[in-house]
Amino acid sequence: MTFTPQDARLIAHNDSLWDALNNFFARFTTQDWMRPHGRDWTFGDVPYHLMYFQSLAVDAIRKGQADAERQEIRTMRELNQFNQSRFAARPSNQTGEQSFALFRRSQETLRTALRGLGGDQPDLDHQVWYGVLRARGWHTTRFMLEYTYWHNWLHFTEAALRYNGTLPPISADMLHHALALHMDFTAGVLNHRAAAERFVWVLTLTGDGGGTWTFTIDNGEGHAHEGEPKNGSPDLIVTRPIDVHMKSAFNLINPLRVSMLTRTTGTARKRALLSKLFAPAPDEVWTPIDESEVEPMQGS
């Protein structure tokens, strides 16, 4: 077992993200918890959802290679069914504040599970079965923590944008870490069948924590790497602020407004293809990600 500086940074980023989430929700009133959060949820649903997803991580660590159930969620339809079953199991009178308390408790439970792998320097090479979408399969605890970090950040970002129109108050280093994971996971969930030939798209997100990523869609698969294309010219180049990109992802901004705030280089046909790539069918099976596809964090 080798506990690296990157492992320490991953754990620290999870802890800091939890702190930011807790500070965000701590100010909520009863009316805030009842505010609509999209078409089907309220804000009180968010910490409950994060709680039971973190419970999946805790269960995975505790079972390790002894996990015989190996539950799999392969499509968005199956994910929706899973979420519906979890919400159906929630007491009908449970408040947002109570769900928030359960979310905070799940943070401590996950910390305890990690300490059980080696104290302050847990064995993040510990193998676990994690059965959710792109993250399903046998993985290291390290990868599962990366996925948990990304999942918490994604819902935190949507909640913050819906609540006050701004990105979550986290460091540029944490934001870049989350965005890099977001690109890795996004590349595999695109509608790859829409691209009849190789398609290379470069996305630059401006602002603190931003960066440039290259997406390559070829032979029915999608991959992302940080930086410019390694060879050849891209079919499409898109540059926009981070908040505009995330608002667009959550349908929180008028598409015309997105166009006004985005610089795009490429033909109209390539732009149309990009839209099709982001419209996968709900029954499309998400390709499990290989840990080698997730670029390691840089820095100390």
Short mmCIF file of C-alpha atoms in Angstrom, two decimals:
data_model
loop_
_atom_site.label_atom_id
_atom_site.label_comp_id
_atom_site.label_asym_id
_atom_site.label_seq_id
_atom_site.Cartn_x
_atom_site.Cartn_y
_atom_site.Cartn_z
CA MET A 1 0.00 0.00 0.00
CA THR A 2 1.28 3.46 -0.91
CA PHE A 3 -0.50 6.54 0.41
CA THR A 4 0.48 9.34 -1.95
CA PRO A 5 0.23 13.15 -1.72
CA GLN A 6 -2.51 12.89 -4.35
CA ASP A 7 -4.45 10.53 -2.05
CA ALA A 8 -4.17 13.03 0.80
CA ARG A 9 -5.35 15.78 -1.54
CA LEU A 10 -8.35 13.71 -2.67
CA ILE A 11 -9.44 13.14 0.92
CA ALA A 12 -8.87 16.80 1.76
CA HIS A 13 -10.96 17.88 -1.23
CA ASN A 14 -13.81 15.62 -0.12
CA ASP A 15 -13.62 17.07 3.40
CA SER A 16 -13.53 20.66 2.11
CA LEU A 17 -16.44 20.03 -0.24
CA TRP A 18 -18.48 18.60 2.62
CA ASP A 19 -17.67 21.71 4.69
CA ALA A 20 -18.80 23.98 1.84
CA LEU A 21 -21.99 21.96 1.33
CA ASN A 22 -22.73 22.03 5.06
CA ASN A 23 -22.22 25.80 5.21
CA PHE A 24 -24.48 26.25 2.19
CA PHE A 25 -27.35 24.19 3.62
CA ALA A 26 -26.92 25.41 7.22
CA ARG A 27 -28.59 28.73 6.40
CA PHE A 28 -31.69 27.17 4.87
CA THR A 29 -35.08 27.98 6.37
CA THR A 30 -38.16 25.79 6.20
CA GLN A 31 -39.26 27.79 3.18
CA ASP A 32 -35.88 27.25 1.49
CA TRP A 33 -36.13 23.48 1.89
CA MET A 34 -39.56 23.57 0.25
CA ARG A 35 -38.48 25.65 -2.75
CA PRO A 36 -38.69 23.86 -6.12
CA HIS A 37 -35.41 22.39 -7.36
CA GLY A 38 -36.11 21.63 -10.99
CA ARG A 39 -39.30 20.00 -12.26
CA ASP A 40 -39.65 17.18 -9.71
CA TRP A 41 -37.50 17.93 -6.67
CA THR A 42 -37.42 20.42 -3.82
CA PHE A 43 -34.20 21.64 -2.20
CA GLY A 44 -34.97 19.32 0.70
CA ASP A 45 -34.54 16.37 -1.65
CA VAL A 46 -30.89 17.21 -2.43
CA PRO A 47 -29.20 16.28 0.90
CA TYR A 48 -31.33 13.14 1.10
CA HIS A 49 -30.13 12.08 -2.35
CA LEU A 50 -26.50 12.81 -1.47
CA MET A 51 -26.90 10.86 1.76
CA TYR A 52 -28.03 7.62 0.20
CA PHE A 53 -25.41 7.82 -2.54
CA GLN A 54 -22.71 8.19 0.09
CA SER A 55 -24.21 5.19 1.85
CA LEU A 56 -23.49 3.18 -1.30
CA ALA A 57 -19.82 4.12 -0.93
CA VAL A 58 -19.77 3.11 2.73
CA ASP A 59 -21.38 -0.26 1.94
CA ALA A 60 -18.87 -0.84 -0.85
CA ILE A 61 -15.90 -0.22 1.47
CA ARG A 62 -17.29 -2.44 4.21
CA LYS A 63 -18.05 -5.35 1.87
CA GLY A 64 -14.90 -5.07 -0.24
CA GLN A 65 -14.26 -8.16 -2.31
CA ALA A 66 -16.82 -10.08 -0.27
CA ASP A 67 -19.61 -8.20 -2.06
CA ALA A 68 -21.78 -10.86 -3.69
CA GLU A 69 -24.78 -8.69 -4.64
CA ARG A 70 -23.05 -6.55 -7.28
CA GLN A 71 -26.02 -4.30 -8.02
CA GLU A 72 -25.75 -2.52 -11.37
CA ILE A 73 -27.37 0.68 -12.62
CA ARG A 74 -26.61 0.81 -16.35
CA THR A 75 -28.97 3.39 -17.88
CA MET A 76 -30.61 6.69 -16.98
CA ARG A 77 -33.96 4.91 -16.82
CA GLU A 78 -32.56 2.46 -14.26
CA LEU A 79 -31.05 5.37 -12.31
CA ASN A 80 -34.42 7.12 -12.22
CA GLN A 81 -36.06 3.94 -10.96
CA PHE A 82 -33.38 3.56 -8.28
CA ASN A 83 -33.88 7.17 -7.13
CA GLN A 84 -37.64 6.71 -7.06
CA SER A 85 -37.30 3.62 -4.88
CA ARG A 86 -35.05 5.47 -2.43
CA PHE A 87 -37.40 8.45 -2.21
CA ALA A 88 -40.34 6.09 -1.74
CA ALA A 89 -38.54 4.62 1.29
CA ARG A 90 -38.15 8.06 2.91
CA PRO A 91 -40.67 8.81 5.69
CA SER A 92 -43.40 11.05 4.29
CA ASN A 93 -42.97 13.58 7.11
CA GLN A 94 -39.19 13.84 6.93
CA THR A 95 -38.12 17.47 6.65
CA GLY A 96 -35.29 18.95 4.67
CA GLU A 97 -33.51 19.76 7.91
CA GLN A 98 -33.74 16.12 8.98
CA SER A 99 -32.41 14.96 5.61
CA PHE A 100 -29.53 17.42 5.98
CA ALA A 101 -28.72 15.91 9.39
CA LEU A 102 -28.64 12.44 7.79
CA PHE A 103 -26.32 13.75 5.08
CA ARG A 104 -23.91 15.12 7.71
CA ARG A 105 -24.05 11.78 9.53
CA SER A 106 -23.22 9.95 6.28
CA GLN A 107 -20.09 12.09 5.96
CA GLU A 108 -18.86 10.88 9.34
CA THR A 109 -19.80 7.30 8.49
CA LEU A 110 -17.72 7.47 5.32
CA ARG A 111 -14.78 8.98 7.23
CA THR A 112 -15.03 6.12 9.74
CA ALA A 113 -15.10 3.53 6.94
CA LEU A 114 -11.96 5.07 5.44
CA ARG A 115 -10.14 5.07 8.79
CA GLY A 116 -10.92 1.35 8.96
CA LEU A 117 -8.66 0.92 5.92
CA GLY A 118 -5.57 2.23 7.71
CA GLY A 119 -6.24 5.20 9.95
CA ASP A 120 -5.01 8.58 8.74
CA GLN A 121 -3.45 7.00 5.65
CA PRO A 122 -6.12 4.56 4.43
CA ASP A 123 -5.43 1.92 1.81
CA LEU A 124 -7.14 3.51 -1.18
CA ASP A 125 -6.11 0.56 -3.32
CA HIS A 126 -8.74 -1.47 -1.41
CA GLN A 127 -10.96 -3.08 -4.05
CA VAL A 128 -14.71 -2.38 -4.00
CA TRP A 129 -17.70 -3.08 -6.21
CA TYR A 130 -19.50 0.11 -7.20
CA GLY A 131 -22.46 -0.43 -9.50
CA VAL A 132 -23.51 3.05 -10.68
CA LEU A 133 -23.49 3.97 -14.38
CA ARG A 134 -20.00 4.93 -15.61
CA ALA A 135 -18.50 3.96 -12.25
CA ARG A 136 -19.86 0.43 -12.16
CA GLY A 137 -17.49 -2.47 -11.79
CA TRP A 138 -14.56 -3.41 -9.56
CA HIS A 139 -12.57 -0.34 -8.64
CA THR A 140 -10.18 0.99 -6.06
CA THR A 141 -11.58 2.94 -3.15
CA ARG A 142 -9.61 5.85 -4.59
CA PHE A 143 -11.71 5.84 -7.76
CA MET A 144 -14.93 5.53 -5.79
CA LEU A 145 -13.94 8.58 -3.72
CA GLU A 146 -13.27 10.47 -6.95
CA TYR A 147 -16.75 9.55 -8.14
CA THR A 148 -18.29 10.57 -4.80
CA TYR A 149 -16.47 13.89 -4.94
CA TRP A 150 -17.72 14.53 -8.46
CA HIS A 151 -21.30 13.50 -7.62
CA ASN A 152 -21.44 15.79 -4.57
CA TRP A 153 -19.91 18.68 -6.55
CA LEU A 154 -22.34 18.21 -9.44
CA HIS A 155 -25.42 18.42 -7.21
CA PHE A 156 -23.88 21.23 -5.14
CA THR A 157 -23.30 23.19 -8.35
CA GLU A 158 -26.86 22.73 -9.53
CA ALA A 159 -28.26 23.65 -6.12
CA ALA A 160 -26.11 26.80 -5.85
CA LEU A 161 -26.99 27.91 -9.37
CA ARG A 162 -30.69 27.35 -8.72
CA TYR A 163 -30.57 29.03 -5.32
CA ASN A 164 -28.62 32.20 -6.08
CA GLY A 165 -27.27 31.92 -9.62
CA THR A 166 -23.62 31.50 -8.64
CA LEU A 167 -21.15 28.63 -8.57
CA PRO A 168 -20.37 27.01 -5.19
CA PRO A 169 -17.78 28.87 -3.07
CA ILE A 170 -14.89 26.40 -3.39
CA SER A 171 -11.24 26.91 -4.28
CA ALA A 172 -10.03 27.05 -7.88
CA ASP A 173 -8.02 23.87 -7.25
CA MET A 174 -11.13 22.00 -6.06
CA LEU A 175 -13.18 23.31 -8.97
CA HIS A 176 -10.58 22.25 -11.52
CA HIS A 177 -10.41 18.80 -9.92
CA ALA A 178 -14.20 18.47 -10.22
CA LEU A 179 -14.29 19.75 -13.80
CA ALA A 180 -11.57 17.31 -14.86
CA LEU A 181 -13.62 14.42 -13.45
CA HIS A 182 -16.73 15.85 -15.09
CA MET A 183 -15.05 15.73 -18.50
CA ASP A 184 -13.84 12.15 -17.95
CA PHE A 185 -17.31 10.96 -17.01
CA THR A 186 -19.13 13.04 -19.64
CA ALA A 187 -17.07 11.67 -22.53
CA GLY A 188 -18.51 8.20 -22.08
CA VAL A 189 -22.19 9.16 -21.83
CA LEU A 190 -22.50 11.03 -25.09
CA ASN A 191 -24.66 9.66 -27.90
CA HIS A 192 -21.68 8.16 -29.73
CA ARG A 193 -23.90 6.66 -32.43
CA ALA A 194 -24.67 10.18 -33.66
CA ALA A 195 -21.08 10.51 -34.90
CA ALA A 196 -20.72 8.54 -38.13
CA GLU A 197 -17.03 9.46 -38.32
CA ARG A 198 -14.29 10.61 -36.00
CA PHE A 199 -15.20 13.86 -34.23
CA VAL A 200 -12.83 15.98 -32.14
CA TRP A 201 -14.18 18.79 -30.00
CA VAL A 202 -12.10 21.18 -27.87
CA LEU A 203 -13.79 22.84 -24.90
CA THR A 204 -12.18 25.71 -22.98
CA LEU A 205 -13.82 26.91 -19.78
CA THR A 206 -12.66 30.33 -18.65
CA GLY A 207 -12.35 31.59 -15.09
CA ASP A 208 -10.51 30.44 -11.96
CA GLY A 209 -10.39 26.64 -11.96
CA GLY A 210 -11.11 26.34 -15.67
CA GLY A 211 -9.04 24.75 -18.39
CA THR A 212 -9.06 23.15 -21.81
CA TRP A 213 -10.21 19.63 -22.62
CA THR A 214 -10.27 17.66 -25.87
CA PHE A 215 -13.09 15.16 -26.54
CA THR A 216 -12.58 12.48 -29.17
CA ILE A 217 -15.52 10.44 -30.43
CA ASP A 218 -14.46 7.52 -32.60
CA ASN A 219 -15.60 3.95 -33.28
CA GLY A 220 -18.56 4.27 -30.93
CA GLU A 221 -16.47 5.40 -27.96
CA GLY A 222 -15.73 8.73 -26.34
CA HIS A 223 -12.65 9.86 -24.44
CA ALA A 224 -11.45 13.14 -22.96
CA HIS A 225 -8.04 14.42 -22.03
CA GLU A 226 -6.91 17.73 -20.61
CA GLY A 227 -5.21 20.05 -23.07
CA GLU A 228 -5.22 20.60 -26.80
CA PRO A 229 -5.54 17.78 -29.39
CA LYS A 230 -2.45 15.58 -29.45
CA ASN A 231 -2.46 15.51 -33.24
CA GLY A 232 -4.53 17.01 -36.05
CA SER A 233 -7.03 19.85 -35.98
CA PRO A 234 -10.31 19.74 -34.04
CA ASP A 235 -13.69 19.79 -35.78
CA LEU A 236 -15.10 22.24 -33.27
CA ILE A 237 -13.66 24.69 -30.71
CA VAL A 238 -15.90 26.03 -27.96
CA THR A 239 -14.93 28.65 -25.35
CA ARG A 240 -17.25 29.84 -22.59
CA PRO A 241 -17.24 30.79 -18.87
CA ILE A 242 -17.54 27.95 -16.36
CA ASP A 243 -20.86 29.16 -14.94
CA VAL A 244 -22.40 29.46 -18.42
CA HIS A 245 -21.33 25.90 -19.23
CA MET A 246 -22.84 24.49 -16.04
CA LYS A 247 -26.04 26.56 -16.34
CA SER A 248 -26.44 25.20 -19.85
CA ALA A 249 -25.92 21.64 -18.56
CA PHE A 250 -28.78 22.11 -16.09
CA ASN A 251 -31.00 24.03 -18.56
CA LEU A 252 -30.85 27.12 -16.37
CA ILE A 253 -30.04 29.59 -19.15
CA ASN A 254 -31.63 30.50 -22.45
CA PRO A 255 -29.78 28.80 -25.35
CA LEU A 256 -29.62 32.16 -27.14
CA ARG A 257 -27.87 33.62 -24.10
CA VAL A 258 -25.43 30.69 -24.14
CA SER A 259 -24.65 31.42 -27.79
CA MET A 260 -24.00 35.08 -27.01
CA LEU A 261 -21.52 34.13 -24.26
CA THR A 262 -19.77 31.39 -26.24
CA ARG A 263 -17.06 31.62 -28.89
CA THR A 264 -17.37 28.76 -31.37
CA THR A 265 -15.13 27.83 -34.29
CA GLY A 266 -16.53 25.21 -36.66
CA THR A 267 -19.19 24.61 -39.28
CA ALA A 268 -22.93 24.67 -38.64
CA ARG A 269 -23.02 20.94 -39.36
CA LYS A 270 -20.44 20.25 -36.65
CA ARG A 271 -22.36 22.42 -34.18
CA ALA A 272 -25.52 20.46 -34.93
CA LEU A 273 -23.63 17.22 -34.38
CA LEU A 274 -22.49 18.39 -30.96
CA SER A 275 -26.13 18.93 -29.96
CA LYS A 276 -26.96 15.39 -31.05
CA LEU A 277 -24.08 14.00 -29.01
CA PHE A 278 -25.65 15.46 -25.88
CA ALA A 279 -28.98 13.73 -26.47
CA PRO A 280 -28.47 10.07 -25.49
CA ALA A 281 -31.52 7.83 -25.18
CA PRO A 282 -32.66 7.04 -21.59
CA ASP A 283 -32.14 3.31 -22.28
CA GLU A 284 -28.62 3.72 -23.64
CA VAL A 285 -26.22 1.62 -21.56
CA TRP A 286 -23.41 3.75 -20.17
CA THR A 287 -19.95 2.36 -20.83
CA PRO A 288 -18.09 1.63 -17.57
CA ILE A 289 -15.05 3.83 -17.20
CA ASP A 290 -11.58 2.39 -16.88
CA GLU A 291 -9.67 3.99 -14.01
CA SER A 292 -6.80 4.65 -16.41
CA GLU A 293 -9.11 7.06 -18.27
CA VAL A 294 -9.28 9.33 -15.22
CA GLU A 295 -6.31 11.65 -15.33
CA PRO A 296 -4.51 11.84 -11.95
CA MET A 297 -4.64 15.09 -10.03
CA GLN A 298 -1.69 17.36 -10.53
CA GLY A 299 0.11 19.18 -7.78
CA SER A 300 1.02 18.26 -4.25
#
